[in-house]
Amino acid sequence: MQRSLQSVWHPCTQMQHHESVPLIPVTHGRGAWLYDADGKRYLDAISSWWVNLFGHANPRINAALKDQLDKLEHAMLAGFTHEPVIQLSERLSALTGNVLGHCFYASDGASAVEIALKMSFHAWRNLGHSSKQEFVCLQGSYHGETIGALAVTDVSLFRDAYGPMLSANRAHVVMSPDARGAQKGETAADVALRAAHALEMLLQQRGSHIAALIIEPLVQCATGMAMHDPVYLAEVRALCDRYQIHLIFDEIAVGCGRTGTFFASEQAASSDGQAIWPDFVCLSKGISGGYLPLSLVMTRDEIYQAFYDTDVRRGFLHSHSYTGNPLACRAALATLDIFDQDDVLNANRRKAQRITAALQPLAQHQQVQHFRQRGMIWAFDGVMSDAAATTFSRRFFSKALEHELLLRPIGRTVYLMPPYILDDAECDDLAARTAAVFESVIDNA
């Protein structure tokens, strides 16, 4: 632990806090559990920052990677190609009905967002609409911490320190469809429609200057698991079509089955019953099963064709050294195989029902607000004083470790995003231990 504190700058961390909260030295993982150097175990109830879908040291993903290691570890993707990246692109496109047929690869979620923003901006320029240089994001949105991604992020904790770097390309921020914002007598759908109307007011004024709208469909994760009605997706798709705005769905956290369908956008439909697809989808996190850094952007043929030309300056010249890494792509292919072979989406629906039922005593707790669930995501807000809220997350995290749980609240919001492999006993145990931790922490607030 001391060696790590002296040599490793840990992410999303005020390092001084580790003077009182010790690091956990993890030695290995099995299934849904992580084990430390003292032999203690922790149920990974947040999938190690939402990436681990099918457990640690999954034997099927392990086998695929071992096989790939003996064939090809990496080759540059400029001027070369290989079977894993081709297969992965084809299979993902098929999951969209081939609406999104072109995949561009990177290594992390923020990089995928940067790619989508740059593609949108550049595509409009290539098409003769160089005035389209602005972007729109939602209140409370989070899309990553590189400069372009921060420009469409509305979480002050992450962006305020870098405001001067972002001033030149600050995005328009519009009302979130967060169902917690319902006024008296309103439903979640009413909030979504009100938010869509607010967006339209902006598009009426600035539509000719706006390149794209970026949203996390169904769940805005980093702002506290803010969930919205699927009708919002249908409304924004129609508005983007009407005002000629690209629609970017950031499915980095909410894709790969996390919300109940492989793509979150599959839960929405247009007024004529047609599926809703954006112009860009960003994927990362769970796509590789939590094994290796991998992200990608999927887009439509008409956007791809906007770059297709003899002039190299009209090409998309973005690149990463490890673009389309064969090992990462092979892990993703093994992940997709598990989805197919184990009927994961249907199995998750049964797990979700069991966990939701087991969490009902907590949902009814007098100091719990806005208990909510979407697919394999659960969240609730603790009711406490502002003073208690400032330390709630750290106190909860520490107490959860005592109960063999890895849970890391966002502010006063407790959320669960477990791997998809929990058995019935683990589902019940997760709910019981979460309730016990909350009772202990809230009683000492």
Short mmCIF file of C-alpha atoms in Angstrom, two decimals:
data_model
loop_
_atom_site.label_atom_id
_atom_site.label_comp_id
_atom_site.label_asym_id
_atom_site.label_seq_id
_atom_site.Cartn_x
_atom_site.Cartn_y
_atom_site.Cartn_z
CA MET A 1 0.00 0.00 0.00
CA GLN A 2 2.78 2.42 0.89
CA ARG A 3 4.64 1.68 -2.35
CA SER A 4 1.48 2.45 -4.31
CA LEU A 5 0.93 5.74 -2.50
CA GLN A 6 4.50 6.77 -3.23
CA SER A 7 4.52 5.82 -6.92
CA VAL A 8 0.94 5.66 -8.27
CA TRP A 9 -1.34 8.67 -8.71
CA HIS A 10 -4.74 7.04 -8.36
CA PRO A 11 -7.69 8.20 -10.53
CA CYS A 12 -10.65 10.25 -9.36
CA THR A 13 -9.05 10.50 -5.93
CA GLN A 14 -7.99 13.18 -3.50
CA MET A 15 -4.77 11.39 -2.55
CA GLN A 16 -4.66 12.94 0.92
CA HIS A 17 -7.78 10.93 1.84
CA HIS A 18 -5.63 7.82 1.81
CA GLU A 19 -3.94 9.06 4.97
CA SER A 20 -7.08 7.84 6.75
CA VAL A 21 -8.67 5.45 4.21
CA PRO A 22 -6.23 2.67 3.28
CA LEU A 23 -5.90 1.29 -0.22
CA ILE A 24 -7.08 -2.28 -0.81
CA PRO A 25 -4.25 -4.36 -2.33
CA VAL A 26 -6.07 -6.76 -4.65
CA THR A 27 -4.27 -10.02 -5.43
CA HIS A 28 -6.83 -11.84 -7.57
CA GLY A 29 -10.46 -12.08 -8.61
CA ARG A 30 -12.90 -14.93 -9.13
CA GLY A 31 -16.42 -14.51 -10.42
CA ALA A 32 -18.09 -11.51 -8.79
CA TRP A 33 -15.48 -11.34 -6.01
CA LEU A 34 -12.17 -9.53 -5.53
CA TYR A 35 -9.64 -10.80 -2.96
CA ASP A 36 -7.02 -8.77 -1.09
CA ALA A 37 -3.61 -9.66 0.27
CA ASP A 38 -5.08 -10.64 3.65
CA GLY A 39 -7.51 -13.09 2.06
CA LYS A 40 -10.54 -10.85 2.56
CA ARG A 41 -13.07 -10.80 -0.26
CA TYR A 42 -15.35 -8.08 -1.66
CA LEU A 43 -18.43 -8.49 -3.83
CA ASP A 44 -17.72 -6.25 -6.84
CA ALA A 45 -21.16 -4.63 -6.82
CA ILE A 46 -20.15 -1.86 -9.25
CA SER A 47 -18.39 -4.13 -11.76
CA SER A 48 -15.07 -2.35 -11.18
CA TRP A 49 -16.32 0.99 -12.52
CA TRP A 50 -19.00 -0.63 -14.67
CA VAL A 51 -16.72 -2.69 -16.92
CA ASN A 52 -16.79 -6.28 -15.65
CA LEU A 53 -19.86 -8.00 -17.07
CA PHE A 54 -19.15 -11.71 -16.62
CA GLY A 55 -16.92 -11.93 -13.60
CA HIS A 56 -13.22 -11.79 -12.93
CA ALA A 57 -10.99 -14.45 -14.51
CA ASN A 58 -13.86 -15.64 -16.69
CA PRO A 59 -12.68 -18.97 -18.17
CA ARG A 60 -14.23 -18.39 -21.62
CA ILE A 61 -12.72 -14.94 -22.09
CA ASN A 62 -9.44 -16.22 -20.68
CA ALA A 63 -9.37 -19.04 -23.23
CA ALA A 64 -10.05 -16.68 -26.13
CA LEU A 65 -7.22 -14.37 -25.08
CA LYS A 66 -4.77 -17.24 -24.60
CA ASP A 67 -5.59 -18.44 -28.10
CA GLN A 68 -5.15 -14.95 -29.55
CA LEU A 69 -1.81 -14.47 -27.79
CA ASP A 70 -0.31 -17.24 -29.90
CA LYS A 71 -1.53 -15.60 -33.13
CA LEU A 72 -1.25 -11.81 -33.01
CA GLU A 73 -0.87 -9.42 -30.10
CA HIS A 74 -0.99 -6.17 -32.11
CA ALA A 75 -0.55 -4.69 -35.55
CA MET A 76 -1.12 -1.14 -36.67
CA LEU A 77 -4.56 -0.68 -38.22
CA ALA A 78 -3.40 1.93 -40.76
CA GLY A 79 -2.79 -0.01 -43.95
CA PHE A 80 -3.38 -3.38 -42.22
CA THR A 81 -6.35 -5.28 -40.85
CA HIS A 82 -7.02 -8.52 -38.99
CA GLU A 83 -9.81 -10.98 -38.33
CA PRO A 84 -10.81 -9.96 -34.76
CA VAL A 85 -11.45 -6.31 -35.65
CA ILE A 86 -13.38 -7.29 -38.79
CA GLN A 87 -15.56 -9.81 -36.94
CA LEU A 88 -16.26 -7.42 -34.10
CA SER A 89 -17.26 -4.62 -36.48
CA GLU A 90 -19.56 -6.93 -38.45
CA ARG A 91 -21.23 -8.38 -35.38
CA LEU A 92 -21.85 -5.01 -33.75
CA SER A 93 -23.26 -3.60 -36.97
CA ALA A 94 -25.61 -6.58 -37.25
CA LEU A 95 -26.93 -5.76 -33.76
CA THR A 96 -28.10 -2.39 -35.15
CA GLY A 97 -29.73 -4.00 -38.18
CA ASN A 98 -26.73 -2.65 -40.12
CA VAL A 99 -27.97 0.92 -39.63
CA LEU A 100 -24.60 1.75 -38.06
CA GLY A 101 -22.15 0.03 -40.34
CA HIS A 102 -18.76 1.66 -39.75
CA CYS A 103 -16.67 1.26 -36.59
CA PHE A 104 -13.76 3.48 -35.59
CA TYR A 105 -11.66 2.19 -32.67
CA ALA A 106 -9.85 3.72 -29.70
CA SER A 107 -9.03 2.64 -26.17
CA ASP A 108 -11.27 4.44 -23.66
CA GLY A 109 -14.64 6.11 -23.38
CA ALA A 110 -13.46 9.72 -23.44
CA SER A 111 -11.50 8.99 -26.63
CA ALA A 112 -14.65 7.58 -28.24
CA VAL A 113 -16.53 10.77 -27.36
CA GLU A 114 -13.71 12.88 -28.83
CA ILE A 115 -13.94 10.85 -32.05
CA ALA A 116 -17.70 11.28 -32.34
CA LEU A 117 -17.50 15.04 -31.73
CA LYS A 118 -14.70 15.47 -34.27
CA MET A 119 -16.46 13.27 -36.84
CA SER A 120 -19.65 15.29 -36.54
CA PHE A 121 -17.84 18.64 -36.80
CA HIS A 122 -15.71 17.48 -39.75
CA ALA A 123 -18.57 15.76 -41.59
CA TRP A 124 -20.62 18.96 -41.58
CA ARG A 125 -17.61 20.90 -42.89
CA ASN A 126 -17.04 18.37 -45.67
CA LEU A 127 -20.72 18.66 -46.58
CA GLY A 128 -20.49 22.43 -46.90
CA HIS A 129 -22.01 23.38 -43.53
CA SER A 130 -18.95 24.85 -41.83
CA SER A 131 -21.12 27.04 -39.58
CA LYS A 132 -22.15 23.93 -37.61
CA GLN A 133 -19.53 24.14 -34.86
CA GLU A 134 -21.59 23.99 -31.66
CA PHE A 135 -22.71 21.09 -29.48
CA VAL A 136 -25.51 20.43 -27.02
CA CYS A 137 -25.45 18.33 -23.84
CA LEU A 138 -27.78 17.74 -20.91
CA GLN A 139 -27.70 19.22 -17.43
CA GLY A 140 -25.61 16.91 -15.29
CA SER A 141 -24.10 15.18 -18.30
CA TYR A 142 -20.75 13.41 -18.09
CA HIS A 143 -18.90 12.20 -21.18
CA GLY A 144 -15.27 11.94 -20.10
CA GLU A 145 -12.33 14.05 -19.04
CA THR A 146 -10.36 14.83 -22.16
CA ILE A 147 -10.81 18.41 -23.33
CA GLY A 148 -13.45 17.78 -25.99
CA ALA A 149 -15.38 15.40 -23.73
CA LEU A 150 -15.21 17.88 -20.84
CA ALA A 151 -16.68 20.54 -23.10
CA VAL A 152 -19.90 18.48 -23.24
CA THR A 153 -19.77 17.54 -19.55
CA ASP A 154 -21.88 19.44 -17.01
CA VAL A 155 -20.51 18.14 -13.71
CA SER A 156 -18.75 21.04 -12.02
CA LEU A 157 -16.50 18.79 -9.95
CA PHE A 158 -14.80 17.58 -13.11
CA ARG A 159 -14.87 20.64 -15.35
CA ASP A 160 -14.63 23.80 -13.26
CA ALA A 161 -10.86 23.61 -12.77
CA TYR A 162 -10.38 23.53 -16.53
CA GLY A 163 -12.91 26.19 -17.48
CA PRO A 164 -10.38 28.48 -19.19
CA MET A 165 -9.32 25.61 -21.45
CA LEU A 166 -12.94 24.94 -22.43
CA SER A 167 -14.27 28.47 -22.97
CA ALA A 168 -13.70 28.44 -26.71
CA ASN A 169 -15.91 25.42 -27.30
CA ARG A 170 -18.36 25.44 -24.41
CA ALA A 171 -21.50 23.50 -25.23
CA HIS A 172 -25.11 24.53 -24.85
CA VAL A 173 -26.58 22.85 -21.75
CA VAL A 174 -30.27 21.97 -21.87
CA MET A 175 -32.73 20.58 -19.34
CA SER A 176 -32.20 16.97 -18.30
CA PRO A 177 -35.17 14.58 -18.60
CA ASP A 178 -34.22 13.19 -15.14
CA ALA A 179 -37.46 11.75 -13.75
CA ARG A 180 -36.54 13.04 -10.28
CA GLY A 181 -37.40 16.50 -11.60
CA ALA A 182 -41.10 15.66 -11.85
CA GLN A 183 -43.39 18.38 -10.60
CA LYS A 184 -46.58 17.56 -8.70
CA GLY A 185 -48.79 15.39 -10.88
CA GLU A 186 -46.12 14.78 -13.53
CA THR A 187 -44.96 11.38 -14.76
CA ALA A 188 -41.48 10.51 -15.96
CA ALA A 189 -42.81 10.77 -19.52
CA ASP A 190 -44.12 14.28 -18.78
CA VAL A 191 -40.66 15.35 -17.61
CA ALA A 192 -39.13 13.86 -20.76
CA LEU A 193 -41.53 15.74 -23.01
CA ARG A 194 -40.90 18.98 -21.13
CA ALA A 195 -37.15 18.50 -21.57
CA ALA A 196 -37.61 17.80 -25.28
CA HIS A 197 -39.58 21.02 -25.63
CA ALA A 198 -36.74 22.95 -23.96
CA LEU A 199 -34.32 21.41 -26.45
CA GLU A 200 -36.53 22.45 -29.35
CA MET A 201 -36.49 26.06 -28.15
CA LEU A 202 -32.70 26.03 -28.44
CA LEU A 203 -32.70 24.31 -31.83
CA GLN A 204 -35.11 26.88 -33.21
CA GLN A 205 -32.58 29.59 -32.33
CA ARG A 206 -29.23 27.87 -32.99
CA GLY A 207 -29.99 24.85 -35.16
CA SER A 208 -28.01 26.11 -38.15
CA HIS A 209 -24.92 26.42 -35.92
CA ILE A 210 -25.25 23.16 -33.95
CA ALA A 211 -23.37 20.07 -35.13
CA ALA A 212 -24.65 17.48 -32.65
CA LEU A 213 -26.53 16.68 -29.47
CA ILE A 214 -24.85 14.13 -27.16
CA ILE A 215 -26.74 12.20 -24.48
CA GLU A 216 -26.48 9.07 -22.36
CA PRO A 217 -29.69 7.24 -23.29
CA LEU A 218 -31.97 6.23 -20.38
CA VAL A 219 -29.44 6.74 -17.55
CA GLN A 220 -27.08 9.67 -16.89
CA CYS A 221 -24.65 7.75 -14.74
CA ALA A 222 -22.02 10.04 -13.22
CA THR A 223 -24.55 12.67 -12.18
CA GLY A 224 -26.17 10.15 -9.81
CA MET A 225 -27.86 7.55 -12.02
CA ALA A 226 -30.45 10.01 -13.33
CA MET A 227 -33.00 7.91 -15.21
CA HIS A 228 -35.45 9.10 -17.85
CA ASP A 229 -38.36 7.77 -19.85
CA PRO A 230 -37.54 6.23 -23.28
CA VAL A 231 -39.95 8.65 -24.95
CA TYR A 232 -37.20 11.26 -24.66
CA LEU A 233 -35.05 9.32 -27.13
CA ALA A 234 -37.84 9.25 -29.70
CA GLU A 235 -38.44 12.97 -29.25
CA VAL A 236 -34.80 13.98 -29.65
CA ARG A 237 -34.39 11.74 -32.70
CA ALA A 238 -37.31 13.52 -34.36
CA LEU A 239 -35.94 16.94 -33.39
CA CYS A 240 -32.46 16.17 -34.69
CA ASP A 241 -33.97 15.04 -37.99
CA ARG A 242 -36.10 18.18 -38.23
CA TYR A 243 -33.25 20.61 -37.52
CA GLN A 244 -30.47 18.60 -39.23
CA ILE A 245 -28.49 17.92 -36.06
CA HIS A 246 -26.37 14.81 -35.52
CA LEU A 247 -27.46 12.65 -32.58
CA ILE A 248 -24.71 11.01 -30.52
CA PHE A 249 -25.63 8.30 -28.02
CA ASP A 250 -22.94 7.80 -25.39
CA GLU A 251 -23.57 4.15 -24.49
CA ILE A 252 -20.17 3.72 -22.85
CA ALA A 253 -21.74 2.90 -19.47
CA VAL A 254 -25.33 2.06 -20.46
CA GLY A 255 -24.66 -0.20 -23.45
CA CYS A 256 -23.81 -3.91 -23.55
CA GLY A 257 -27.03 -4.96 -21.82
CA ARG A 258 -26.72 -2.75 -18.76
CA THR A 259 -30.16 -1.13 -19.16
CA GLY A 260 -31.94 -4.35 -20.18
CA THR A 261 -31.33 -4.33 -23.94
CA PHE A 262 -27.95 -4.59 -25.62
CA PHE A 263 -28.18 -0.96 -26.75
CA ALA A 264 -30.16 1.34 -24.46
CA SER A 265 -31.70 3.00 -27.52
CA GLU A 266 -33.55 -0.22 -28.37
CA GLN A 267 -36.10 0.64 -25.67
CA ALA A 268 -37.46 3.57 -27.66
CA ALA A 269 -39.47 3.71 -30.87
CA SER A 270 -40.66 6.48 -33.18
CA SER A 271 -44.31 7.42 -33.56
CA ASP A 272 -44.65 4.94 -36.44
CA GLY A 273 -43.09 2.13 -34.41
CA GLN A 274 -39.66 2.24 -36.04
CA ALA A 275 -36.51 1.59 -34.03
CA ILE A 276 -34.58 4.62 -32.81
CA TRP A 277 -30.93 4.75 -33.87
CA PRO A 278 -28.58 7.71 -33.47
CA ASP A 279 -26.01 8.92 -35.98
CA PHE A 280 -23.16 7.87 -33.67
CA VAL A 281 -22.92 5.30 -30.87
CA CYS A 282 -19.97 5.36 -28.46
CA LEU A 283 -19.14 2.04 -26.75
CA SER A 284 -16.48 1.11 -24.20
CA LYS A 285 -16.39 -0.30 -20.63
CA GLY A 286 -18.29 -3.61 -20.85
CA ILE A 287 -17.62 -4.25 -24.53
CA SER A 288 -14.39 -6.11 -23.69
CA GLY A 289 -15.90 -7.80 -20.64
CA GLY A 290 -13.76 -5.61 -18.41
CA TYR A 291 -10.55 -7.21 -19.64
CA LEU A 292 -8.71 -4.74 -21.86
CA PRO A 293 -9.01 -1.05 -22.82
CA LEU A 294 -11.26 -0.79 -25.86
CA SER A 295 -13.67 1.80 -27.21
CA LEU A 296 -15.30 2.43 -30.54
CA VAL A 297 -17.63 4.73 -32.42
CA MET A 298 -20.26 3.32 -34.77
CA THR A 299 -21.75 5.58 -37.42
CA ARG A 300 -23.97 5.67 -40.50
CA ASP A 301 -22.89 5.23 -44.09
CA GLU A 302 -23.83 8.79 -45.06
CA ILE A 303 -21.39 10.16 -42.48
CA TYR A 304 -18.69 7.74 -43.64
CA GLN A 305 -19.29 8.86 -47.24
CA ALA A 306 -18.80 12.51 -46.24
CA PHE A 307 -15.11 11.67 -45.71
CA TYR A 308 -14.67 9.35 -48.70
CA ASP A 309 -12.60 11.30 -51.24
CA THR A 310 -9.31 11.43 -53.12
CA ASP A 311 -8.27 14.45 -51.02
CA VAL A 312 -6.53 13.25 -47.85
CA ARG A 313 -7.56 16.45 -46.06
CA ARG A 314 -11.19 15.35 -46.30
CA GLY A 315 -10.36 12.05 -44.56
CA PHE A 316 -10.74 11.43 -40.85
CA LEU A 317 -7.09 11.55 -39.76
CA HIS A 318 -7.64 10.76 -36.09
CA SER A 319 -5.53 7.86 -34.77
CA HIS A 320 -4.46 5.91 -31.69
CA SER A 321 -1.41 3.64 -31.56
CA TYR A 322 -3.46 0.70 -30.27
CA THR A 323 -6.50 1.26 -32.49
CA GLY A 324 -8.34 -2.03 -33.02
CA ASN A 325 -5.94 -4.02 -30.83
CA PRO A 326 -6.46 -7.74 -31.66
CA LEU A 327 -6.38 -8.89 -28.04
CA ALA A 328 -8.99 -6.34 -26.96
CA CYS A 329 -11.17 -7.17 -29.97
CA ARG A 330 -10.88 -10.89 -29.21
CA ALA A 331 -12.00 -10.25 -25.62
CA ALA A 332 -14.99 -8.34 -27.03
CA LEU A 333 -15.84 -11.20 -29.37
CA ALA A 334 -15.75 -13.63 -26.45
CA THR A 335 -18.02 -11.25 -24.53
CA LEU A 336 -20.52 -11.21 -27.40
CA ASP A 337 -20.35 -15.02 -27.54
CA ILE A 338 -21.40 -15.20 -23.89
CA PHE A 339 -24.35 -12.90 -24.59
CA ASP A 340 -25.47 -15.28 -27.35
CA GLN A 341 -24.73 -18.61 -25.70
CA ASP A 342 -26.16 -17.81 -22.26
CA ASP A 343 -29.23 -15.79 -23.35
CA VAL A 344 -27.88 -13.10 -21.05
CA LEU A 345 -30.52 -10.42 -21.62
CA ASN A 346 -33.38 -12.72 -20.60
CA ALA A 347 -31.39 -14.12 -17.69
CA ASN A 348 -30.70 -10.57 -16.52
CA ARG A 349 -34.40 -9.77 -16.49
CA ARG A 350 -34.95 -12.61 -14.00
CA LYS A 351 -32.00 -11.47 -11.87
CA ALA A 352 -33.24 -7.89 -11.93
CA GLN A 353 -36.67 -8.93 -10.65
CA ARG A 354 -35.09 -10.85 -7.78
CA ILE A 355 -32.73 -8.03 -6.78
CA THR A 356 -35.49 -5.42 -7.00
CA ALA A 357 -37.73 -7.53 -4.77
CA ALA A 358 -34.90 -8.08 -2.28
CA LEU A 359 -34.25 -4.31 -2.15
CA GLN A 360 -37.86 -3.39 -1.32
CA PRO A 361 -37.28 -2.93 2.43
CA LEU A 362 -34.55 -0.44 1.57
CA ALA A 363 -36.76 1.22 -1.05
CA GLN A 364 -39.36 1.85 1.66
CA HIS A 365 -36.84 3.23 4.15
CA GLN A 366 -37.91 6.62 5.53
CA GLN A 367 -34.50 8.11 4.68
CA VAL A 368 -34.48 6.88 1.07
CA GLN A 369 -35.76 8.92 -1.86
CA HIS A 370 -36.21 8.11 -5.54
CA PHE A 371 -35.53 4.39 -5.47
CA ARG A 372 -35.14 3.52 -9.16
CA GLN A 373 -34.10 0.68 -11.44
CA ARG A 374 -33.39 0.23 -15.13
CA GLY A 375 -32.15 -3.15 -16.28
CA MET A 376 -29.12 -4.09 -14.15
CA ILE A 377 -28.80 -0.65 -12.53
CA TRP A 378 -30.31 0.26 -9.16
CA ALA A 379 -30.03 3.58 -7.36
CA PHE A 380 -31.52 5.54 -4.50
CA ASP A 381 -30.81 8.87 -2.80
CA GLY A 382 -30.14 9.12 0.90
CA VAL A 383 -32.03 11.78 2.86
CA MET A 384 -29.62 13.63 5.15
CA SER A 385 -28.28 17.05 6.00
CA ASP A 386 -25.96 18.81 3.59
CA ALA A 387 -23.17 18.52 6.14
CA ALA A 388 -23.60 14.75 6.37
CA ALA A 389 -23.77 14.48 2.58
CA THR A 390 -20.26 15.90 2.16
CA THR A 391 -18.71 12.77 3.70
CA PHE A 392 -21.47 10.24 2.99
CA SER A 393 -19.81 8.62 -0.01
CA ARG A 394 -16.49 7.96 1.75
CA ARG A 395 -18.17 6.75 4.94
CA PHE A 396 -20.43 4.43 2.97
CA PHE A 397 -17.53 3.06 0.93
CA SER A 398 -15.52 2.26 4.07
CA LYS A 399 -18.46 0.65 5.87
CA ALA A 400 -19.32 -1.39 2.77
CA LEU A 401 -15.81 -2.86 2.75
CA GLU A 402 -16.42 -4.08 6.30
CA HIS A 403 -19.47 -5.92 4.90
CA GLU A 404 -17.45 -7.46 2.02
CA LEU A 405 -18.98 -5.07 -0.52
CA LEU A 406 -17.40 -2.82 -3.13
CA LEU A 407 -19.86 0.07 -3.39
CA ARG A 408 -18.85 3.65 -4.18
CA PRO A 409 -21.74 6.15 -3.94
CA ILE A 410 -21.92 9.32 -6.02
CA GLY A 411 -22.60 12.09 -3.53
CA ARG A 412 -25.69 10.96 -1.61
CA THR A 413 -26.72 8.51 -4.36
CA VAL A 414 -26.08 4.83 -3.69
CA TYR A 415 -26.05 2.70 -6.82
CA LEU A 416 -25.59 -0.97 -7.70
CA MET A 417 -24.25 -2.14 -11.08
CA PRO A 418 -23.18 -5.74 -10.41
CA PRO A 419 -21.78 -8.26 -12.89
CA TYR A 420 -24.35 -10.32 -14.77
CA ILE A 421 -23.24 -13.62 -13.20
CA LEU A 422 -24.66 -13.33 -9.65
CA ASP A 423 -26.45 -16.44 -8.41
CA ASP A 424 -29.63 -16.23 -6.31
CA ALA A 425 -27.76 -16.28 -3.01
CA GLU A 426 -25.45 -13.48 -4.16
CA CYS A 427 -28.42 -11.41 -5.35
CA ASP A 428 -30.11 -11.71 -1.96
CA ASP A 429 -26.84 -11.13 -0.11
CA LEU A 430 -26.10 -7.99 -2.13
CA ALA A 431 -29.46 -6.48 -1.21
CA ALA A 432 -29.22 -7.41 2.48
CA ARG A 433 -25.68 -6.11 2.90
CA THR A 434 -26.45 -2.86 1.06
CA ALA A 435 -29.36 -2.26 3.43
CA ALA A 436 -27.21 -3.03 6.47
CA VAL A 437 -24.49 -0.62 5.33
CA PHE A 438 -27.02 2.14 4.65
CA GLU A 439 -28.64 1.70 8.07
CA SER A 440 -25.27 1.91 9.78
CA VAL A 441 -24.04 4.97 7.87
CA ILE A 442 -27.32 6.92 7.94
CA ASP A 443 -27.72 6.32 11.70
CA ASN A 444 -24.33 7.94 12.26
CA ALA A 445 -24.82 10.83 9.85
#
